[in-house]
Amino acid sequence: MKNLFNTFGILVTIFIFTSNSIAQVNSDYDKSTDFKKYKTVSFGGWEKESDKILNDFDKKRITDALTNEFNSRGIKLVDANGDATVTLYLVIKNKSNITAYTNFNGGLGYAGRWGFGRGIYGGVGSASTSLSENEYREGTIVIDLYDTAQKKLIWQGDMTTEVQEKSEKREKSIPKNIKKLMKRFPVDPIKK
């Protein structure tokens, strides 16, 4: 029984710590828009000073990943006056989670006329609980795509995930997460 509780506690702890890094993705778009007519996209910039949150390396990682995703769909990035304009908005929040791990220990007790044994009749047991707090940063990126001529929002995608502290991890996770977000884009990548 003790092993069952220990195994359960370990599984809960693993789930909590790994669930932080799972990206939550949402998107919405104008259903009346023919997205196949968009052949070029221009970068409209970062909204509300979001670019000041990131260093230049991470900004480039994000824009390069977006460029690759648009290119894979036959949409070319141009300097200005694209058929569509993409803007980016970023929010970073400091977060924490608390994990409680309880270890149950059974006890010996008097088991009636039959002598001592593990008992339901007043056996003394014990339990100890330990808490651990994990602090991390959570980032949300919002990608808005506008029809340039009509100045109308046609697609919005957002993703929330744990921000990786090490640049080597961000170098891998940013393109992977942008790819995951762009799977929600109404135009699929061109099959080669």
Coordinates of C-alpha atoms in Angstrom, one line a residue:
M1 CA 0.0 0.0 0.0
K2 CA 2.9 2.3 0.8
N3 CA 4.4 1.7 -2.6
L4 CA 1.0 2.6 -4.2
F5 CA 0.9 5.9 -2.5
N6 CA 4.6 6.6 -3.3
T7 CA 4.0 5.8 -7.0
F8 CA 0.9 7.9 -7.1
G9 CA 2.7 10.8 -5.5
I10 CA 5.6 10.6 -8.0
L11 CA 3.1 10.4 -11.0
V12 CA 1.3 13.5 -9.7
T13 CA 4.5 15.4 -9.3
I14 CA 5.7 14.4 -12.8
F15 CA 2.4 15.5 -14.3
I16 CA 2.4 18.9 -12.6
F17 CA 6.0 19.7 -13.6
T18 CA 5.6 18.5 -17.2
S19 CA 2.2 20.2 -17.6
N20 CA 3.8 23.6 -17.2
S21 CA 5.7 23.2 -20.4
I22 CA 2.7 22.1 -22.5
A23 CA 1.7 24.9 -24.8
Q24 CA -1.9 26.0 -24.8
V25 CA -2.9 27.1 -28.3
N26 CA -6.0 28.9 -29.5
S27 CA -7.0 30.5 -32.8
D28 CA -9.9 32.1 -34.6
Y29 CA -10.5 33.5 -38.0
D30 CA -12.9 35.1 -40.4
K31 CA -14.7 32.2 -42.0
S32 CA -15.7 34.3 -45.0
T33 CA -12.1 35.0 -45.9
D34 CA -10.4 33.2 -48.8
F35 CA -6.9 32.7 -47.3
K36 CA -5.5 31.2 -50.6
K37 CA -5.6 34.7 -52.2
Y38 CA -2.8 35.9 -49.8
K39 CA 0.6 35.4 -51.5
T40 CA 2.6 38.0 -49.5
V41 CA 2.8 39.1 -45.9
S42 CA 4.6 42.0 -44.3
F43 CA 5.6 42.4 -40.7
G44 CA 3.7 45.2 -39.0
G45 CA 5.8 45.1 -35.8
W46 CA 5.3 44.3 -32.1
E47 CA 2.2 45.7 -30.4
K48 CA 2.3 47.8 -27.2
E49 CA 6.1 47.7 -26.7
S50 CA 6.1 43.9 -26.6
D51 CA 9.4 44.0 -28.4
K52 CA 11.0 45.5 -25.3
I53 CA 10.3 42.3 -23.3
L54 CA 12.5 40.2 -25.6
N55 CA 16.1 40.3 -26.6
D56 CA 17.0 40.7 -30.2
F57 CA 17.9 37.0 -30.5
D58 CA 14.5 35.8 -29.4
K59 CA 12.7 38.4 -31.6
K60 CA 14.7 37.0 -34.6
R61 CA 13.8 33.4 -33.6
I62 CA 10.1 34.3 -33.5
T63 CA 10.1 36.2 -36.8
D64 CA 12.3 33.6 -38.5
A65 CA 9.9 30.8 -37.4
L66 CA 6.9 32.8 -38.6
T67 CA 8.7 33.4 -42.0
N68 CA 9.4 29.7 -42.4
E69 CA 5.8 28.8 -41.6
F70 CA 4.4 31.3 -44.0
N71 CA 6.9 30.2 -46.7
S72 CA 5.8 26.6 -46.2
R73 CA 2.3 27.7 -47.1
G74 CA 3.4 29.6 -50.2
I75 CA 3.1 33.0 -48.6
K76 CA 6.2 35.2 -49.0
L77 CA 7.5 37.7 -46.5
V78 CA 8.0 41.2 -48.1
D79 CA 9.3 44.4 -46.5
A80 CA 6.1 46.4 -47.0
N81 CA 2.6 46.4 -48.6
G82 CA 2.0 42.7 -48.4
D83 CA -1.4 41.3 -49.1
A84 CA -1.6 40.6 -45.4
T85 CA 0.1 42.2 -42.4
V86 CA 1.2 40.3 -39.3
T87 CA 1.5 41.9 -35.8
L88 CA 2.8 40.3 -32.7
Y89 CA 1.9 40.9 -29.0
L90 CA 3.7 39.4 -26.1
V91 CA 2.9 39.1 -22.4
I92 CA 5.2 37.6 -19.8
K93 CA 4.0 36.8 -16.3
N94 CA 5.8 35.4 -13.2
K95 CA 4.0 32.3 -12.0
S96 CA 4.5 29.7 -9.3
N97 CA 2.9 26.4 -8.5
I98 CA 3.0 24.4 -5.3
T99 CA 3.2 20.7 -5.2
A100 CA 2.2 18.7 -2.1
Y101 CA 3.6 15.2 -1.6
T102 CA 2.1 13.2 1.2
N103 CA 3.8 10.0 2.5
F104 CA 1.5 7.7 4.4
N105 CA 2.9 5.2 6.9
G106 CA 0.7 2.5 8.4
G107 CA 1.0 1.6 12.0
L108 CA 0.5 -1.4 14.4
G109 CA -2.4 -1.6 16.6
Y110 CA -4.4 -3.9 18.9
A111 CA -6.6 -6.1 16.7
G112 CA -9.0 -7.3 19.4
R113 CA -8.8 -10.8 21.0
W114 CA -6.4 -12.1 18.4
G115 CA -3.4 -10.0 19.4
F116 CA -1.3 -7.4 17.7
G117 CA -1.3 -6.8 14.0
R118 CA -2.1 -4.2 11.4
G119 CA -5.4 -3.1 12.7
I120 CA -8.4 -1.1 12.1
Y121 CA -8.9 -1.0 15.8
G122 CA -6.9 2.0 16.9
G123 CA -3.5 1.4 15.2
V124 CA -1.3 4.4 15.2
G125 CA -0.2 5.6 11.8
S126 CA 1.5 8.6 10.6
A127 CA 1.7 10.8 7.5
S128 CA 4.0 13.5 6.5
T129 CA 3.5 16.2 3.8
S130 CA 6.2 18.1 2.1
L131 CA 5.6 21.1 -0.1
S132 CA 7.7 22.4 -2.9
E133 CA 7.2 25.7 -4.8
N134 CA 8.3 26.1 -8.4
E135 CA 8.6 29.6 -9.8
Y136 CA 8.6 30.1 -13.5
R137 CA 7.7 32.6 -16.2
E138 CA 4.8 32.1 -18.5
G139 CA 4.7 33.7 -21.9
T140 CA 1.7 34.4 -24.2
I141 CA 2.2 35.4 -27.8
V142 CA -0.6 36.7 -29.9
I143 CA -0.3 36.7 -33.7
D144 CA -2.7 38.9 -35.5
L145 CA -3.0 38.7 -39.3
Y146 CA -4.8 41.6 -41.1
D147 CA -5.9 42.1 -44.6
T148 CA -3.7 45.0 -45.6
A149 CA -6.1 46.7 -48.0
Q150 CA -9.2 46.3 -45.9
K151 CA -7.4 46.9 -42.5
K152 CA -9.5 44.0 -41.2
L153 CA -8.4 41.2 -38.8
I154 CA -8.7 37.9 -40.6
W155 CA -6.8 35.5 -38.3
Q156 CA -5.6 35.4 -34.7
G157 CA -3.6 32.8 -33.0
D158 CA -2.3 32.7 -29.4
M159 CA -0.1 30.4 -27.4
T160 CA 0.7 30.3 -23.7
T161 CA 3.6 28.3 -22.5
E162 CA 6.4 28.3 -20.0
V163 CA 9.3 30.5 -21.0
Q164 CA 12.5 28.5 -21.2
E165 CA 15.3 30.2 -19.2
K166 CA 18.2 28.8 -21.2
S167 CA 18.8 30.3 -24.6
E168 CA 19.7 26.8 -26.0
K169 CA 16.2 25.6 -25.0
R170 CA 14.5 28.7 -26.4
E171 CA 16.4 28.2 -29.7
K172 CA 14.6 24.8 -30.0
S173 CA 11.3 25.6 -28.4
I174 CA 10.4 28.8 -30.2
P175 CA 10.3 27.3 -33.7
K176 CA 8.6 24.2 -32.4
N177 CA 5.9 26.2 -30.6
I178 CA 5.3 28.6 -33.6
K179 CA 4.9 25.6 -35.8
K180 CA 2.4 24.2 -33.4
L181 CA 0.5 27.5 -33.3
M182 CA 0.5 27.8 -37.1
K183 CA -1.1 24.3 -37.5
R184 CA -4.3 26.3 -36.6
F185 CA -3.8 28.6 -39.6
P186 CA -6.4 28.0 -42.3
V187 CA -3.9 27.3 -45.1
D188 CA -1.9 24.0 -44.8
P189 CA 1.7 23.8 -45.7
I190 CA 2.4 22.8 -49.3
K191 CA 3.3 19.2 -49.6
K192 CA 6.6 18.7 -51.4

